[in-house]
Coordinates of C-alpha atoms and ligand atoms in Angstrom, one line a residue:
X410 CA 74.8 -59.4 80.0
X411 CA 73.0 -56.6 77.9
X412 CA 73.5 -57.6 74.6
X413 CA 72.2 -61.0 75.9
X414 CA 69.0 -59.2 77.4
X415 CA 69.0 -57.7 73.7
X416 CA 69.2 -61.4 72.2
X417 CA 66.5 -62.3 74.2
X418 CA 63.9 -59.7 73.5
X419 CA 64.5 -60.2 70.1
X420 CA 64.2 -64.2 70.2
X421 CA 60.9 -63.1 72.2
X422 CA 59.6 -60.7 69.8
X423 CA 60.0 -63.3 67.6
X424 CA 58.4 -66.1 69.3
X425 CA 55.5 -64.3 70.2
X426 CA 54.2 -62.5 67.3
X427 CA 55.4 -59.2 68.0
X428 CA 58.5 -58.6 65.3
X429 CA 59.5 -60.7 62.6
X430 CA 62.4 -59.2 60.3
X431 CA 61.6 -58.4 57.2
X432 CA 61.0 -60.9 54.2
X433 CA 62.4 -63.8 56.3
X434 CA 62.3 -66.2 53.8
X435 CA 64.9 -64.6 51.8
X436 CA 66.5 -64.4 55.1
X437 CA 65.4 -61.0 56.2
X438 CA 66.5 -57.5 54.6
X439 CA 69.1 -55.3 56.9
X440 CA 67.6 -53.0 59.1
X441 CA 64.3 -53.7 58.1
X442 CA 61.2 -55.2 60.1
X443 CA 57.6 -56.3 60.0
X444 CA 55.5 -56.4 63.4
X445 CA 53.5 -59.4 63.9
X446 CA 50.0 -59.9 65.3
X447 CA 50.9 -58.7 69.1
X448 CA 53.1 -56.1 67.7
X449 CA 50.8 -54.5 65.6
X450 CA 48.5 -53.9 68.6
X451 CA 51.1 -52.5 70.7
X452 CA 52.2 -50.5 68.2
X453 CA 48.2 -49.0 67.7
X454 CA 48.1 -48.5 71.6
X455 CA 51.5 -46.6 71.4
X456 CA 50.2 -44.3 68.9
X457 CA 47.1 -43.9 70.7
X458 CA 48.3 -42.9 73.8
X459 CA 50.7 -40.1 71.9
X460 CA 47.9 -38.8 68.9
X461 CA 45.2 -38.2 72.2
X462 CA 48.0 -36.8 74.5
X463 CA 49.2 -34.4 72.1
X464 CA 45.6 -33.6 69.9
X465 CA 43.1 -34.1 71.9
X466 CA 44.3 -33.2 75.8
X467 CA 45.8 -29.7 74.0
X468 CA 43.0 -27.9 72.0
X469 CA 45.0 -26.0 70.0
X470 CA 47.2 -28.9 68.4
X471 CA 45.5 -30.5 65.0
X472 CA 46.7 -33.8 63.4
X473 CA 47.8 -34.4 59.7
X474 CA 48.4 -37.3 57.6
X475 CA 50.5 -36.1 54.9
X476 CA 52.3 -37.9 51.9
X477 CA 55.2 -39.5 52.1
X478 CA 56.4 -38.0 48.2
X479 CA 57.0 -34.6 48.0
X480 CA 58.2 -31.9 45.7
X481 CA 61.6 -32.8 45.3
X482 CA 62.9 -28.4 46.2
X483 CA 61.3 -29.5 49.7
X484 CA 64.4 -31.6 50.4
X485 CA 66.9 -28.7 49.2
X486 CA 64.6 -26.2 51.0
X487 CA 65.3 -27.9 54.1
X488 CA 68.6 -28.3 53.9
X489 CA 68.8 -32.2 53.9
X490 CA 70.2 -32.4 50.4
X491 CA 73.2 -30.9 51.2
X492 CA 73.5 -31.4 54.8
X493 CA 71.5 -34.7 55.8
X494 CA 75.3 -36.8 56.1
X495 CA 76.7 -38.8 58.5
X496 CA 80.8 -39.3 58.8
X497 CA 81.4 -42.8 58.2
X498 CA 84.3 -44.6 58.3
X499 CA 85.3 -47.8 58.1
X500 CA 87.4 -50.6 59.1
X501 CA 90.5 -52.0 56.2
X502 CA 90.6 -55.6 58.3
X503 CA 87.6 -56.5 59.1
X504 CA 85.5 -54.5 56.5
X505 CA 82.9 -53.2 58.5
X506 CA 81.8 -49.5 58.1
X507 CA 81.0 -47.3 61.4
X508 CA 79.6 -43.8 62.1
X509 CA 82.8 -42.2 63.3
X510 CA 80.6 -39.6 65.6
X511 CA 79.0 -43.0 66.8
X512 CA 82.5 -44.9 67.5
X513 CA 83.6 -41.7 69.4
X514 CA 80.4 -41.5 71.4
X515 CA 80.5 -45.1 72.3
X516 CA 84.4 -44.7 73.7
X517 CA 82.7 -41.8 76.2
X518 CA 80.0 -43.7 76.8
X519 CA 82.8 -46.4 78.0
X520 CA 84.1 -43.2 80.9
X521 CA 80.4 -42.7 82.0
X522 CA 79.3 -45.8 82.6
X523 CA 82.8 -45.7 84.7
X524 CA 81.4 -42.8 86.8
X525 CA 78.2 -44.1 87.2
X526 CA 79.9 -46.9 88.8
X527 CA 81.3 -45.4 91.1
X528 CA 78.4 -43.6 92.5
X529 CA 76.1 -46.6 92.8
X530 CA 79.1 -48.2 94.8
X531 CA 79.3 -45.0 96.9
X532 CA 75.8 -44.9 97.1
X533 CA 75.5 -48.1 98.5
X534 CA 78.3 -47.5 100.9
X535 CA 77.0 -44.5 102.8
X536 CA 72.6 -45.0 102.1
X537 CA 71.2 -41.7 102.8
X538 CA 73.7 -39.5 103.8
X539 CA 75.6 -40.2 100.2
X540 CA 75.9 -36.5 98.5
X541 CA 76.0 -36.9 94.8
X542 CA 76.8 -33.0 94.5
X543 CA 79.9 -33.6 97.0
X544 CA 80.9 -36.9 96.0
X545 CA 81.5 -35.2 92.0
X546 CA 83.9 -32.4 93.2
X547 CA 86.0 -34.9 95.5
X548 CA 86.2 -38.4 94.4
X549 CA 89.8 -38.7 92.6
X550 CA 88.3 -41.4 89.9
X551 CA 85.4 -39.9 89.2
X552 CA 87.6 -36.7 88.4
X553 CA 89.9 -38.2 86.9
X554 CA 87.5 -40.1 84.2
X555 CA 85.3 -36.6 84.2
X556 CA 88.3 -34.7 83.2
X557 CA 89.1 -37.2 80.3
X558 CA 85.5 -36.8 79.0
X559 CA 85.7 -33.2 79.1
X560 CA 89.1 -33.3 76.9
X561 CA 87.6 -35.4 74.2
X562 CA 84.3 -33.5 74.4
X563 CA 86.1 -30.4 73.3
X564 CA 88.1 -32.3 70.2
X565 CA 84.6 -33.7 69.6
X566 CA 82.1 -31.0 69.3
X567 CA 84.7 -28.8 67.4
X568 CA 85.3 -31.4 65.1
X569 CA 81.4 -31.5 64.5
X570 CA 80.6 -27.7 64.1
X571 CA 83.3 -27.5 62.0
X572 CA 82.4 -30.4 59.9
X573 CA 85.9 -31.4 60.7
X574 CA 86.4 -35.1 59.0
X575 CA 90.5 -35.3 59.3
X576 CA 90.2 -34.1 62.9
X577 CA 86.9 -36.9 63.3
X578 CA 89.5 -39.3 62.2
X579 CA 92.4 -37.9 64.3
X580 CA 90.3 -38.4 67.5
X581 CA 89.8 -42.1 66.6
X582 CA 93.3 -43.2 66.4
X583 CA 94.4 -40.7 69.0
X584 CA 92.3 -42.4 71.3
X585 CA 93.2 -45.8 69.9
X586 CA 89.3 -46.8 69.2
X587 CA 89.3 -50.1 68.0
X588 CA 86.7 -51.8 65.5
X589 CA 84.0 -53.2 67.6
X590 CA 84.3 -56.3 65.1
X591 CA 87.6 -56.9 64.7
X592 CA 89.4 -55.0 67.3
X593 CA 91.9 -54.1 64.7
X594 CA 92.9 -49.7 64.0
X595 CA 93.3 -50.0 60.9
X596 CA 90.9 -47.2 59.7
X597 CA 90.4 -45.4 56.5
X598 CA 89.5 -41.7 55.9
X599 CA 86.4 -40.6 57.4
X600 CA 84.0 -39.6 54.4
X601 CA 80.4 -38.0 54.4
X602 CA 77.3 -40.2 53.2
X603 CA 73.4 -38.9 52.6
X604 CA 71.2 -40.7 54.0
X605 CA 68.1 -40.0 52.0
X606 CA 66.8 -42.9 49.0
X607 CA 66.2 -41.4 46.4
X608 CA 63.9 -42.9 43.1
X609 CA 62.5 -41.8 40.3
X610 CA 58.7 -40.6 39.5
X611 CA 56.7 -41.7 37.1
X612 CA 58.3 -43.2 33.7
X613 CA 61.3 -40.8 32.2
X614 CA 64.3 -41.6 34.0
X615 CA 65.8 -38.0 34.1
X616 CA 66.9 -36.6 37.0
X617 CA 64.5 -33.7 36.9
X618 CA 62.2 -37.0 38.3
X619 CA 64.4 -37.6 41.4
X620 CA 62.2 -37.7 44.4
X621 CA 63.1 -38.7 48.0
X622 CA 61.6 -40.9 50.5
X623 CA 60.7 -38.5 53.3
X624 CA 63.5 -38.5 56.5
X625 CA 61.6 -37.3 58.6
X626 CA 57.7 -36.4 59.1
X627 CA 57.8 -33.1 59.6
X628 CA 58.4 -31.1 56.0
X629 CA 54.7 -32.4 55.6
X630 CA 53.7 -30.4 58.4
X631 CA 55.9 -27.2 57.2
X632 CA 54.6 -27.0 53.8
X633 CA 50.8 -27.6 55.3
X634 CA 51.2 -24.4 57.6
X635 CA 49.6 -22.1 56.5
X636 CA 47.0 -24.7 54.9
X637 CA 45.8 -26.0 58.5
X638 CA 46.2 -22.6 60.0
X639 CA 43.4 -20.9 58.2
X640 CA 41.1 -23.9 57.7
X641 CA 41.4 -24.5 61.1
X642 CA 41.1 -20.8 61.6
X643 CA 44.0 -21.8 64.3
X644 CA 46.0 -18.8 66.4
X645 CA 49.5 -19.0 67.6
X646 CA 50.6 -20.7 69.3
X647 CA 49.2 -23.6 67.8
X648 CA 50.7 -27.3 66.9
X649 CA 50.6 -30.0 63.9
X650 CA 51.0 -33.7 64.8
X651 CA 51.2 -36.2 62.6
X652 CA 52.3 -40.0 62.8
X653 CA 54.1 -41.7 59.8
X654 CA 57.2 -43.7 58.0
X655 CA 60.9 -42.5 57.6
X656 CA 63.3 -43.7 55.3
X657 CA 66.5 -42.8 56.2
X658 CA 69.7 -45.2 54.6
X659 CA 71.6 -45.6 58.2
X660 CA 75.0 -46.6 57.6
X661 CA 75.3 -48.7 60.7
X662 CA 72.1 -50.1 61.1
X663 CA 72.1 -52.4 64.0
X664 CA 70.7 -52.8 67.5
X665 CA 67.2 -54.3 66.4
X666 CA 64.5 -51.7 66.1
X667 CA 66.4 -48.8 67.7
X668 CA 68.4 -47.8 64.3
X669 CA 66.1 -49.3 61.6
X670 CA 66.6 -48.1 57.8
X671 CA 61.9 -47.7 57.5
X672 CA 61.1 -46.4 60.6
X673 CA 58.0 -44.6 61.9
X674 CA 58.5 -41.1 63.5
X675 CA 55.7 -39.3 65.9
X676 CA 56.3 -35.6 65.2
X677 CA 54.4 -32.2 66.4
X678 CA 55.3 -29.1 65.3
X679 CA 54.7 -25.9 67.4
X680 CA 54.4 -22.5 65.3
X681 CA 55.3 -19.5 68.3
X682 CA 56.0 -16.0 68.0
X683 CA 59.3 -15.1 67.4
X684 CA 61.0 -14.6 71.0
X685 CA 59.0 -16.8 72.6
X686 CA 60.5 -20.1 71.5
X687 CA 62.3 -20.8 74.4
X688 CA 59.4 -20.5 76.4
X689 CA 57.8 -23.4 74.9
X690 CA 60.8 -25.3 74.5
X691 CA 60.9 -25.7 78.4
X692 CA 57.2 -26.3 78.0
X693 CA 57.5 -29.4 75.8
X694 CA 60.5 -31.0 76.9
X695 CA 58.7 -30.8 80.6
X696 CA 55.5 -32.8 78.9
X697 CA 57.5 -35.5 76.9
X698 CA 59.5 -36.3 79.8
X699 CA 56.1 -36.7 81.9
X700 CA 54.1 -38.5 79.1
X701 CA 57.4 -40.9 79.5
X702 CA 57.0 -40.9 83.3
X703 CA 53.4 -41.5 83.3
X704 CA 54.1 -45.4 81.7
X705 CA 55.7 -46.3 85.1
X706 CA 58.6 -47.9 83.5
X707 CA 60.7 -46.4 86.1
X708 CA 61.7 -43.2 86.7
X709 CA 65.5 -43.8 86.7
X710 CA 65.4 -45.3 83.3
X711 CA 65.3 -41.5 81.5
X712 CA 67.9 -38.8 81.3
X713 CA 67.8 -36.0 79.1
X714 CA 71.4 -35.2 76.7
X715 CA 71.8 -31.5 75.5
X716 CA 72.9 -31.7 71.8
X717 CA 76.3 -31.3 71.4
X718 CA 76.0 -30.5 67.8
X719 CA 72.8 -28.9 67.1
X720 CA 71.6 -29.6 63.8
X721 CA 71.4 -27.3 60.9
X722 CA 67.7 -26.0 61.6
X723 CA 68.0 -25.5 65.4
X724 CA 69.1 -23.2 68.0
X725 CA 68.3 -25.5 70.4
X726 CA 68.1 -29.0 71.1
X727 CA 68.1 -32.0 74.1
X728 CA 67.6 -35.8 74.0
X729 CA 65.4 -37.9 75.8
X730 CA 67.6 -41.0 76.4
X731 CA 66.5 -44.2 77.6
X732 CA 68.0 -47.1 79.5
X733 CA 68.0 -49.7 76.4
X734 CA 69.7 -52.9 77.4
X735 CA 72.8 -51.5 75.8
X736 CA 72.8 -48.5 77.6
X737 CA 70.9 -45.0 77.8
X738 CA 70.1 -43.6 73.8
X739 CA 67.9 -41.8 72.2
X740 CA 64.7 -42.3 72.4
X741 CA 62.7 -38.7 71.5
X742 CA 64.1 -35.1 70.3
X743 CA 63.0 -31.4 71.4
X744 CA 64.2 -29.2 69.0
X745 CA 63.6 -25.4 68.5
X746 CA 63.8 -25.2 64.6
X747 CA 64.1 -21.5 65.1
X748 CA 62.2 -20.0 61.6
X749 CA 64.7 -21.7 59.2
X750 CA 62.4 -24.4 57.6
X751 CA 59.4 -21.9 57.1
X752 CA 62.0 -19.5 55.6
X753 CA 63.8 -21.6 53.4
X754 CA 60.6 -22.7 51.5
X755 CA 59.5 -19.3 51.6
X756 CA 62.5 -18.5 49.7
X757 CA 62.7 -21.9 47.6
X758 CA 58.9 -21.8 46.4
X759 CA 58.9 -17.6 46.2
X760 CA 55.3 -18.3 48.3
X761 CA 54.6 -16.0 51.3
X762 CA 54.5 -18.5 54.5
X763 CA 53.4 -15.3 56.8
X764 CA 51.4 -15.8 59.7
X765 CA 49.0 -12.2 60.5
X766 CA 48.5 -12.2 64.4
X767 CA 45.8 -10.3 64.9
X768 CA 47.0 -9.3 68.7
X769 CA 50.2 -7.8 67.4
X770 CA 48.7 -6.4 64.2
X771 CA 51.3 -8.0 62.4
X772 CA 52.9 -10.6 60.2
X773 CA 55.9 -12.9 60.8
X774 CA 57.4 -16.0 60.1
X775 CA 56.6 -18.3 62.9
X776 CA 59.4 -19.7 64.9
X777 CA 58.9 -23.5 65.4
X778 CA 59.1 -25.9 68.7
X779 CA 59.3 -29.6 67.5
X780 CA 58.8 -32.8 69.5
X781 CA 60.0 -35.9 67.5
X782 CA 60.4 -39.2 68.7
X783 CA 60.1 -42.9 66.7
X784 CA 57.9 -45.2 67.5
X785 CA 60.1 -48.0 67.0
X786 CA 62.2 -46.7 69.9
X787 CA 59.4 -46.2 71.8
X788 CA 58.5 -49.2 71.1
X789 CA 61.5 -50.8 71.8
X790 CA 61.7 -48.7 75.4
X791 CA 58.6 -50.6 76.3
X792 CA 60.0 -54.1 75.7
X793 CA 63.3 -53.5 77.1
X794 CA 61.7 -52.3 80.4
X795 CA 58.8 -54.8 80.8
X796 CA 60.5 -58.2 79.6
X797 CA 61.4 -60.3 83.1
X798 CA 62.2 -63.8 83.5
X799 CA 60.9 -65.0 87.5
X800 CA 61.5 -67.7 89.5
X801 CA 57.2 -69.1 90.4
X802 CA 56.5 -71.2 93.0
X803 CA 58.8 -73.3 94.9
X804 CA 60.5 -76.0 92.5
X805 CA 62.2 -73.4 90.4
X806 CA 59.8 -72.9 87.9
X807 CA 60.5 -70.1 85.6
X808 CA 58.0 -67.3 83.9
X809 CA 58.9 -64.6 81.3
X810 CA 56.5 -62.0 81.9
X811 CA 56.0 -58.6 79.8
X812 CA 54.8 -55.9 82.3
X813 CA 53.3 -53.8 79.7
X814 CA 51.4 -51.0 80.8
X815 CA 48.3 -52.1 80.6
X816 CA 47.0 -49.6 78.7
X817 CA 49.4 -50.2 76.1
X818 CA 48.5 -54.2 76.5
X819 CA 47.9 -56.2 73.0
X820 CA 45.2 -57.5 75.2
X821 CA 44.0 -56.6 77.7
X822 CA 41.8 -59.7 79.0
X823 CA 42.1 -63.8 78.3
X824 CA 39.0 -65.8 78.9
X825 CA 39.9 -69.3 79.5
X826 CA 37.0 -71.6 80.1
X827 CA 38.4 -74.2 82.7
X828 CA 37.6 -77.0 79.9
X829 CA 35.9 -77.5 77.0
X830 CA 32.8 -79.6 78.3
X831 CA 29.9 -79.4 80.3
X832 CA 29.0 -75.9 79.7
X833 CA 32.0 -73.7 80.3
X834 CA 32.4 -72.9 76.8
X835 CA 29.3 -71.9 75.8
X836 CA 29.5 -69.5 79.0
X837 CA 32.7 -68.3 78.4
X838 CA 31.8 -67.5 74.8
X839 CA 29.0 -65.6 75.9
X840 CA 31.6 -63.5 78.2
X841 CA 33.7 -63.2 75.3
X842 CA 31.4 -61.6 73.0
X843 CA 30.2 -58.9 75.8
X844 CA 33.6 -57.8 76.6
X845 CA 35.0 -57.8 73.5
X846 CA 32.6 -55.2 73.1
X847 CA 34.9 -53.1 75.3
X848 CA 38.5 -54.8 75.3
X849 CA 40.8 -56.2 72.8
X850 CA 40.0 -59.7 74.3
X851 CA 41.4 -63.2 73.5
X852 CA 39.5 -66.6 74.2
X853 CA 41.6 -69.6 74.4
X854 CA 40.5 -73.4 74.9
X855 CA 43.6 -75.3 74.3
X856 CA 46.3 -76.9 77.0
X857 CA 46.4 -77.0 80.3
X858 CA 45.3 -73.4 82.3
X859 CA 49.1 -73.0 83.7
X860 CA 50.3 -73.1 80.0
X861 CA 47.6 -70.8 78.6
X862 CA 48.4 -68.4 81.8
X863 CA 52.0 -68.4 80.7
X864 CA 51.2 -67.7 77.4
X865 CA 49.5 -64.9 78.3
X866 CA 52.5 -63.7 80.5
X867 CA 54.6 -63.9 77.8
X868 CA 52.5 -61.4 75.3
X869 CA 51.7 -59.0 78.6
X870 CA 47.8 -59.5 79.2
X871 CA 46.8 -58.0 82.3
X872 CA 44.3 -60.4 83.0
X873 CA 43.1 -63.8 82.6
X874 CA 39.6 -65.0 83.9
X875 CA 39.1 -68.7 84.3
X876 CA 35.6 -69.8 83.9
X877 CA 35.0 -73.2 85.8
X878 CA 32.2 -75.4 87.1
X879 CA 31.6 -73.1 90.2
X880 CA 30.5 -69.8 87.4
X881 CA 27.8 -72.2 86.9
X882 CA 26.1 -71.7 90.2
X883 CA 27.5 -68.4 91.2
X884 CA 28.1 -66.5 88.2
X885 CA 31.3 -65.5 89.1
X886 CA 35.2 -66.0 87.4
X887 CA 38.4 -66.3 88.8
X888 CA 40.3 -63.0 88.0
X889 CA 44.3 -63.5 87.7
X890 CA 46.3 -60.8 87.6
X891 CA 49.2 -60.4 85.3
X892 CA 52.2 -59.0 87.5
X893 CA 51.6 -60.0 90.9
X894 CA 49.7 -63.7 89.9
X895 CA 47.3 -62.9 92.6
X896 CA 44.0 -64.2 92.0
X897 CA 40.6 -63.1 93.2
X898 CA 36.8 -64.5 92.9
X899 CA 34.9 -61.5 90.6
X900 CA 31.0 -61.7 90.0
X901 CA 30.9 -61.7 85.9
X902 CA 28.8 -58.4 86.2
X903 CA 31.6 -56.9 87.9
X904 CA 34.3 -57.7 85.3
X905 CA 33.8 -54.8 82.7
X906 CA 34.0 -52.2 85.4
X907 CA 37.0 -53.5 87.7
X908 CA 39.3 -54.3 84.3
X909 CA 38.5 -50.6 82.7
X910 CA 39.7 -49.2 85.5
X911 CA 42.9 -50.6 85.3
X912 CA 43.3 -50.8 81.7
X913 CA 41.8 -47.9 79.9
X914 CA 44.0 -45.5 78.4
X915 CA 41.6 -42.5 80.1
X916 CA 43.3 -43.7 83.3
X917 CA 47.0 -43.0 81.6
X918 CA 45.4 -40.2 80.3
X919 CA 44.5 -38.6 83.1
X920 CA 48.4 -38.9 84.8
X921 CA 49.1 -36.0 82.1
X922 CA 46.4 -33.6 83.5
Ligands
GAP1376 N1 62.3 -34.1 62.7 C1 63.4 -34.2 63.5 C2 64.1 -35.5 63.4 O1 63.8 -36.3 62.6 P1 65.9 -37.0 64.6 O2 66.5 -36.8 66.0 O3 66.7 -37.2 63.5 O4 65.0 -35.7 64.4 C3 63.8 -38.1 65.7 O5 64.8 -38.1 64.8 C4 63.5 -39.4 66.3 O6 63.2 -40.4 65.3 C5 64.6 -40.0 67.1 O7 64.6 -39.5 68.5 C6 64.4 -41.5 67.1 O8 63.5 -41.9 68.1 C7 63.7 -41.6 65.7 N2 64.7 -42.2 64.7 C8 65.6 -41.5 64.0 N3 66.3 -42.3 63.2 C9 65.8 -43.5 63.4 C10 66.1 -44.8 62.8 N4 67.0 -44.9 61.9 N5 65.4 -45.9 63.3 C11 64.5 -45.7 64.2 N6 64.1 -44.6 64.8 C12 64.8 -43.4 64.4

């Protein structure tokens, strides 16, 4: 049933110009994928609605657009030379190779969705007087399954912070996890892989010339510190955002966007005084989860996952998961980074990366509050939840719809002239040309207007207005709205005002404030 849903967005994305994989004439490269005309767009409204939510609603966050090459000692600085691994593992039947932290994860995953079960049932069974609190102390399966989560939780997490491959391993066949593939147990050691690509600079092939492909955005924003902060004559606490690509060489690469091996990440730093890192950890992981919120998606479709293994950098750490159609994931990280990038490079390039606070009369090394959180899966969030197949009209006629926010909309009006003759095209043109003054708008002529409506469902326009003989005399247009397929009569000098209004991203904006 999900990985069907899954099929389907992607056949869709496909269909309708929003993601083609990569180089599909060679028949695609793994992991890889190029967005089409109405996936571009989307993409550009994403970004949008994150760069002004995060720059320009907080006045003391800047942006930066920093190079994807960097001095190879920022990579050993940080730490991801030596510890940027996953444990994989893989499969002696069938071949396939698996993150092993990913094939234990998936087995809990298998006991949650158990419990959740059961409470929806219960749920259902006793409406409002259902107490989840109650119902989680007392109900023998749900303690029962709880209890076996909490027993390979403990393996688990050990097994992590102790970097712990035999034991990784051990949990596996103790647990009798089975290839995915094959279904077979026949596994080999776990080992540890860097994900980072590496290539060389210039002409000499000598490794003094190996450089990385960035993993993440924000080393561009650490080594930029101190630049930004005193051209921008910019006080703690104060942020860095900045939107760009990731390379990272996933081992299992799968599930469509979500786990892609060039990715784009959406990353703001926060420099804070030391102490005070908490304080605006609570801060930021409250605003993600509301600029999530604030799409309407659906409020039950987020849960937030406290890292069981915190990475090497951070002293603190929670996932924003989303309901993908095969199950609730990662979709954005808060991290406190504690000092350790901005004293790492201190120490690796022997510069001073002090910050004088002129309240305290002295200087420290910021402490660091990161938000983090790929576009892809964002993007990926916002198909999953808006892509609907309805039932129209009486004879079983069939829609697929994308409820996009509208907002975030490819396009956010169609204007299709009735037909071609007697006049309705040269009026609709004229509409055209003054909205498009304001909208991304598309014009289309061709097929019948219930085909052209449905294509317009199917790449999530908000509205359609069909010019017809009657505009002639009246001046007015037949507004159709996406979701609900009502349609109303709208005098054409109304039209700019009643579609911002729904449409503009100051409205989604102004949910934040
Ligand atoms: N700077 C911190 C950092 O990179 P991360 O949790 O490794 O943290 C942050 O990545 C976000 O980047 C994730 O929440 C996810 O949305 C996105 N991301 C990570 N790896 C990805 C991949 N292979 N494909 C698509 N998105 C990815």
């Amino acid at each position: 049933m999900a990985d069907d849903l899954l099929k389907k967005i992607i056949a869709h994305s496909k269909e309708y110009g929003f993601i083609f994989p990569s180089s599909e004439i060679y028949d695609g490269l793994s992991a890889v994928y190029d967005y089409g005309q109405n996936g571009a767009e989307l993409k550009k409204n994403i970004k949008e609605y994150w760069w002004q939510s995060m720059v320009q609603l907080h006045s003391n966050i800047v942006g930066l657009d920093a190079a994807i090459f960097m001095h190879p000692k920022v990579w050993e600085a940080s730490g991801h030379v030596g510890a940027f691994n996953d444990p994989l593992i893989d499969n002696k039947d069938s071949k396939k190779r698996y993150r092993a932290d990913v094939l234990i994860e998936e087995f809990r995953a298998k006991y949650e969705a158990k419990i959740d079960n059961e409470v929806k049932k219960a749920k259902k069974k006793f409406g409002d007087s259902f107490d989840t609190e109650q119902f989680f102390k007392t109900n023998p399966n749900v303690l029962r399954n709880q209890n076996k989560i909490d027993k390979l939780n403990e393996r688990f997490v050990k097994a992590l912070n102790d970097n712990d491959l035999e034991e990784l391993r051990q949990i596996i066949i103790d647990n009798e996890i089975a290839c995915p593939e094959s279904g077979s147990k026949n596994w080999t050691e776990v080992r540890q892989f860097n994900l980072m690509f590496n290539t060389k600079l210039g002409s000499v092939s000598d490794s003094a010339n190996t450089i990385y492909l960035r993993p993440e955005t924000a080393q561009g924003i650490f080594v930029n510190y101190l630049n930004v902060q005193k051209t921008g004559r910019m006080k703690i606490p104060f942020g860095i955002a900045q939107i760009g690509k990731a390379f990272r060489n996933e081992i299992v690469a799968r599930q469509f966007i979500f786990r892609m091996r060039e990715f784009e990440q959406m990353e703001m730093q926060f420099f804070v005084r030391p102490g005070e890192e908490m304080k605006w950890y609570e801060y930021w992981k409250e605003f993600r989860i509301k600029w999530h919120k604030n799409l309407e998606l659906g409020n039950d479709k987020y849960k937030t996952h406290d890292h069981d293994k915190l990475a090497h950098y951070a002293n603190a750490a929670v996932d924003i998961e989303f309901d993908f159609p095969m199950g609730f994931k990662e979709v954005e990280g808060i991290h406190s980074r504690t000092n350790f990038d901005l004293s790492r490079h201190q120490e690796f390039s022997g510069k001073k990366l002090q910050y004088f606070d002129p309240e305290l009369n002295e200087s420290y090394v910021p402490y660091v509050v990161e938000t983090s959180i790929g576009l892809d899966r964002m993007f990926m969030t916002i198909l999953s939840a808006a892509y609907k197949e309805e039932v129209v009209g009486d004879n079983g006629e069939t829609r697929i719809v994308l409820s996009i926010p509208p907002a975030l909309a490819p396009f956010k009006i169609a204007i299709l002239p009735l037909v071609k003759k007697d006049g309705l095209s040269e009026v609709a043109q004229k509409i055209f040309d003054k909205l498009r003054l304001h909208f991304n708008v598309m014009y289309e002529e061709k097929d019948s207007i219930g085909k052209r409506y449905r294509r317009q469902d199917a790449i999530g326009t908000p509205y359609c207005i069909t010019i017809d003989h009657q505009t002639i005399e009246d001046n007015a247009v037949t507004l159709r709205h996406r979701d609900t397929m009502e349609q109303e009569r709208i005098s054409i000098d109304d039209l700019i005002k009643t579609v911002e209004e729904k449409v503009s991203m100051v409205k989604l904006l102004e949910g934040l404030i």
